[in-house]
Short mmCIF file of C-alpha atoms in Angstrom, two decimals:
data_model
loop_
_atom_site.label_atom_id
_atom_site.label_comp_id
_atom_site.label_asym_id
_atom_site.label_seq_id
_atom_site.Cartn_x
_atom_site.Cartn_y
_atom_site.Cartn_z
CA UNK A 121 108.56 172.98 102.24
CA UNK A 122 112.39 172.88 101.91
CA UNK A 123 114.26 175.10 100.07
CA UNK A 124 118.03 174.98 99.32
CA UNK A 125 120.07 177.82 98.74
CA UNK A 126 123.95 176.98 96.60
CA UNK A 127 126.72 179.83 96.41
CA UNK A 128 128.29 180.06 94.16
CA UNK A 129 126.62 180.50 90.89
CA UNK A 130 129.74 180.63 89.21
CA UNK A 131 133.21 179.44 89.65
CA UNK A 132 136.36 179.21 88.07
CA UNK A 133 139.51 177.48 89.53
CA UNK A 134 142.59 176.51 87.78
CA UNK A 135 144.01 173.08 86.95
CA UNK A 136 145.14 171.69 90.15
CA UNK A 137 143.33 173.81 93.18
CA UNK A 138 140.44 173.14 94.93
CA UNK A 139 136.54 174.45 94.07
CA UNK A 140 134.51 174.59 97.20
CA UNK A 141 130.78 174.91 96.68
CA UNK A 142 128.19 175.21 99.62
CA UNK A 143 124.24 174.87 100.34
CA UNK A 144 121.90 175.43 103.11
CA UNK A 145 118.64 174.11 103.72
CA UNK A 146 115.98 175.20 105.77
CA UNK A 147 114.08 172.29 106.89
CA UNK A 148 115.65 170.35 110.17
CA UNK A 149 113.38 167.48 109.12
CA UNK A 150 115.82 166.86 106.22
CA UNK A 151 118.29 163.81 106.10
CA UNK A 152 120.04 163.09 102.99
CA UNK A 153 122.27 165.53 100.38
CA UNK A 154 123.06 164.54 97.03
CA UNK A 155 125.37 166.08 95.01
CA UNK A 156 124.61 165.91 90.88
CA UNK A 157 127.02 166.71 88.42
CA UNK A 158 125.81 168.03 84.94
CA UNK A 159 127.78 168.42 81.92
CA UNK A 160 126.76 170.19 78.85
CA UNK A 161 123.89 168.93 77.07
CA UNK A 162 124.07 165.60 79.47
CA UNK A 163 121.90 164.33 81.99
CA UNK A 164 122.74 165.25 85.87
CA UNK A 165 124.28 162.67 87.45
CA UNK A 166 124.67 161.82 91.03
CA UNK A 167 128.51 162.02 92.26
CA UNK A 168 128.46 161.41 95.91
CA UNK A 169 125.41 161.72 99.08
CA UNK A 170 125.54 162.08 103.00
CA UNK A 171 123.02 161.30 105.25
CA UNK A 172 122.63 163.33 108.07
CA UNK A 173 123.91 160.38 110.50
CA UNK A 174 127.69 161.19 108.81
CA UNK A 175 129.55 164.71 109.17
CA UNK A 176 132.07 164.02 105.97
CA UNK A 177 132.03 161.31 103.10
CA UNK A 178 135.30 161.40 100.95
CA UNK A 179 135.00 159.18 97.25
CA UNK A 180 138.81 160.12 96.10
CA UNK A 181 138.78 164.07 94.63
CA UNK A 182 135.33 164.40 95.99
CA UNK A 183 134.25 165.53 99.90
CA UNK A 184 131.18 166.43 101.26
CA UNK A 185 130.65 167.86 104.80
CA UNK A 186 127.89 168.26 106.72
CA UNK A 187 126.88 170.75 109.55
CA UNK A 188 123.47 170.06 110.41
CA UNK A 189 123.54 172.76 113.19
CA UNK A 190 123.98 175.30 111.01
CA UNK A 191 121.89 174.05 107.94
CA UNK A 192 124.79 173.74 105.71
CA UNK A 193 126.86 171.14 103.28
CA UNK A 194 128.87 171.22 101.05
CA UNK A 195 131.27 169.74 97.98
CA UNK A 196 134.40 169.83 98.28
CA UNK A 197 136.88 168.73 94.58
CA UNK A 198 140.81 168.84 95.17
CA UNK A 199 143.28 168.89 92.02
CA UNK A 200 141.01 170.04 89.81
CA UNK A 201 140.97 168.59 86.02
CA UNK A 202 139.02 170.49 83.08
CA UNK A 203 136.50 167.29 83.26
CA UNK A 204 135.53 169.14 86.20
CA UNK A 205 133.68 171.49 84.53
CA UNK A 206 130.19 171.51 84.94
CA UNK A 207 127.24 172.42 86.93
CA UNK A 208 126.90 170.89 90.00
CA UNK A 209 123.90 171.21 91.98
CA UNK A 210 123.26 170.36 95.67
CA UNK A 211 119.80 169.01 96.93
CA UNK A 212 117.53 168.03 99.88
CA UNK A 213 114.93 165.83 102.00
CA UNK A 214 113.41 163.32 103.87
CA UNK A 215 114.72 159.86 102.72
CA UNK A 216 111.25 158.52 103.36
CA UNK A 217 109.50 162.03 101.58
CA UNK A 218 110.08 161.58 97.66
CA UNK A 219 110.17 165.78 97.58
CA UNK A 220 113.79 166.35 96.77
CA UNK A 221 114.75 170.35 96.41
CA UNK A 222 117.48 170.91 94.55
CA UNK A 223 119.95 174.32 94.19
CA UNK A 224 120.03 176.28 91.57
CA UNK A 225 123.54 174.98 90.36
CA UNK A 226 126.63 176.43 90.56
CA UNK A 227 128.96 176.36 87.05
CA UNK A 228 132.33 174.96 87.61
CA UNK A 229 134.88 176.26 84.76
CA UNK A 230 138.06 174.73 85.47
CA UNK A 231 141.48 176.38 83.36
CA UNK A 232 143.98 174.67 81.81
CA UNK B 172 120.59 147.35 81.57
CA UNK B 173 119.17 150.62 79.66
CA UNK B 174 118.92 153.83 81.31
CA UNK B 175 115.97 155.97 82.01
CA UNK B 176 114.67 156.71 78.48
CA UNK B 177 112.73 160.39 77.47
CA UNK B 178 110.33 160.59 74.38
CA UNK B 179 110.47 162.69 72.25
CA UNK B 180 113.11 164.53 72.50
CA UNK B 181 111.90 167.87 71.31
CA UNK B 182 109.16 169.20 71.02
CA UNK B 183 107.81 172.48 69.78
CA UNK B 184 104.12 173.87 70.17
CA UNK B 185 102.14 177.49 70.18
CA UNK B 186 100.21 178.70 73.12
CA UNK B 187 97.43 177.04 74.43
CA UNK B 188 98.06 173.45 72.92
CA UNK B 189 98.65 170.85 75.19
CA UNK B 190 101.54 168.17 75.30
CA UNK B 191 102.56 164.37 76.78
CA UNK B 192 105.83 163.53 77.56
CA UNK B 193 106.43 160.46 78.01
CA UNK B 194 109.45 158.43 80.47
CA UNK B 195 110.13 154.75 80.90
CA UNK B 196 112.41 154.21 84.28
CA UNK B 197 115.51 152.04 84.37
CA UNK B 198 113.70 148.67 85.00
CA UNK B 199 112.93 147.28 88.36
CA UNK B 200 112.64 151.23 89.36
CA UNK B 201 109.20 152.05 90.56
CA UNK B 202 109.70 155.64 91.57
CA UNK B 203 109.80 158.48 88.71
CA UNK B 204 110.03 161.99 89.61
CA UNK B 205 109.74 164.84 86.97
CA UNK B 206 111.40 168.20 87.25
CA UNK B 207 111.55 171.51 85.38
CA UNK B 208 114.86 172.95 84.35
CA UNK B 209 115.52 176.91 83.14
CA UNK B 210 118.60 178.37 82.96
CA UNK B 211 119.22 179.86 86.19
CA UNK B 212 116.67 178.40 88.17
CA UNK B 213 117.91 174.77 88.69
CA UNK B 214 115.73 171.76 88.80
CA UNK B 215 111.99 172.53 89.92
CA UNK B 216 110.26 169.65 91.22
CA UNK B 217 107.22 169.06 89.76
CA UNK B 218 105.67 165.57 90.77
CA UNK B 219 106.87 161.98 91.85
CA UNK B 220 105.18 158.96 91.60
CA UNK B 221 105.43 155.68 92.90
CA UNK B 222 103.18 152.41 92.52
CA UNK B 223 100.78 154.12 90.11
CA UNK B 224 100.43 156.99 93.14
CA UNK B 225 101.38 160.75 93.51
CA UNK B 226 102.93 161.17 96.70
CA UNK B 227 104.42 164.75 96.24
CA UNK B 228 103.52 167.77 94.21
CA UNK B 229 105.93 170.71 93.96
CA UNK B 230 104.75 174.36 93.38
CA UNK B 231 103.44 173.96 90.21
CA UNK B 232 99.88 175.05 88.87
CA UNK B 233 96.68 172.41 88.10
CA UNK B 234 98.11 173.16 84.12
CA UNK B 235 100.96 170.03 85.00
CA UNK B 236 100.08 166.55 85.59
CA UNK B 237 100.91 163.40 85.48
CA UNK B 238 100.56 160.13 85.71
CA UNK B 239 102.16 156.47 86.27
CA UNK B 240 101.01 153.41 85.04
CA UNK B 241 101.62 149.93 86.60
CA UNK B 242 104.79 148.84 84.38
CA UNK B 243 105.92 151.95 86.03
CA UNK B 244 106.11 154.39 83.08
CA UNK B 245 105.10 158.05 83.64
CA UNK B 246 103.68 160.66 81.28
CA UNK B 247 103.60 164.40 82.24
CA UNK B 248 101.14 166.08 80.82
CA UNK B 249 100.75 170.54 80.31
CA UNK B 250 97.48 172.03 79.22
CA UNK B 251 97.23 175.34 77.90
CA UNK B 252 100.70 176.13 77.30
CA UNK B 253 102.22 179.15 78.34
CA UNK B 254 105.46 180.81 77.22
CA UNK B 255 106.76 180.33 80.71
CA UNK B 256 106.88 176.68 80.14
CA UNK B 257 109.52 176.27 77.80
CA UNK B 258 112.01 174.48 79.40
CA UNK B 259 113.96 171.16 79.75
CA UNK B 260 111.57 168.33 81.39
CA UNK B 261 113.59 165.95 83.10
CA UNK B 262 112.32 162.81 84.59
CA UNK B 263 114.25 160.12 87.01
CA UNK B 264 113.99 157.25 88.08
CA UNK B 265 115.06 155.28 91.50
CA UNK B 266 114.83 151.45 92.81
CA UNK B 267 113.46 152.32 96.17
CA UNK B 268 110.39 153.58 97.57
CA UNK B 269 113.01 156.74 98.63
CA UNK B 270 114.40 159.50 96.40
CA UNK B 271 117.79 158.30 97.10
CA UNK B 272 120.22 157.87 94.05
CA UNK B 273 118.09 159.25 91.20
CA UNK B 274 118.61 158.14 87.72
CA UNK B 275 118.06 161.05 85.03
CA UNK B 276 116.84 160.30 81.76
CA UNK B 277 118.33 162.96 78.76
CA UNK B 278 115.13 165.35 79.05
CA UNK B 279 112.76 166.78 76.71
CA UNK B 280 113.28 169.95 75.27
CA UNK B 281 109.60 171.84 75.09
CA UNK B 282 109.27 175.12 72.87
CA UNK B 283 106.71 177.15 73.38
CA UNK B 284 105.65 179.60 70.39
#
């Protein structure tokens, strides 16, 4: 099955730069990579997808690339703002295979 | 239009009981997945249904399972509860037959004693 690997675990920017946060995947069958957002004691929510058919998708602050040679994708946020923070978590599959893998999160902490 | 809604909440039980969780999907949604959250591991998946049918199973042992019924609400069910298990249950919900754009409900907080 798939399995999805995020870096970092942790990260910590200040106000203003950029957080970077990538994933690979192992399964070449795999064709679409949400990104989730989840803030403290809330629900994840999903913040922006690509399909493998697309190398970038931009939704203002937010990028995500992908490289499907190389297994990889990731999220991209520019001027970061402390409603930033949270744990964002990268995920994989099949669009027509209900088995979405997600990463184990990386924690955004964004300074004042 | 209401979201994807979790009961109960919290729950808290000993070893060896058994527990139901319960989730309704946004309506119009007939696919609900379920995952397992712990701190550090990220969301497991556990089990997705759609139209009343299982169509994936994550790595998960016989103890989980679930089921959907044909207004499209799911219950999860855990037998023999084990430590291990405590955890944040979160179920979601999407329109299509896909996995695309998940809708999370708030979760269900299991104990185990």
């Amino acid at each position: 099955g798939e399995n999805v690997e995020q870096h970092p675990s942790t990260l910590s920017v200040q106000e203003g730069d950029s957080a970077v946060i990538k994933c690979t995947y192992s399964d070449s069958a795999s064709n679409y990579f949400p990104w989730y957002k989840q803030e403290l004691g809330k629900r994840p929510q999903l913040i922006i997808d690509i399909r493998s058919n697309v190398g970038e998708k931009k939704d203002q602050r937010i990028a995500v690339t992908l490289n499907k040679t190389a297994k990889h994708f990731s999220l991209h946020i520019t001027e970061t703002q402390p409603e930033d923070s949270a744990v964002y978590f990268c995920a994989a599959s099949q669009s027509n295979n209900n088995d979405m893998r997600f990463g184990a999160g990386t924690r955004l902490t964004v300074k004042p | 239009k209401a979201g994807v809604t979790q009961t109960p909440r919290y729950l808290i039980k000993t070893r060896g009981q058994q527990v139901t969780l319960s989730c309704s999907p946004i309506s119009g949604h007939r696919s609900v997945s379920w995952y397992q959250q712990t701190p550090g591991q990220g969301l497991q998946f556990l089990f997705e249904y759609f139209s009343e049918t299982q169509r994936n199973k994550g790595n998960f042992p016989g103890r989980f399972s679930g089921r959907q019924f044909s207004n499209s609400r799911s219950e999860m069910n855990v037998s023999t509860l084990e430590l291990g298990d405590s955890a944040l249950y979160l179920c979601a919900s999407s329109r299509r037959a896909s996995n695309e754009k998940l809708f999370f409900g708030s979760g269900t907080q299991l104990s185990v004693l």
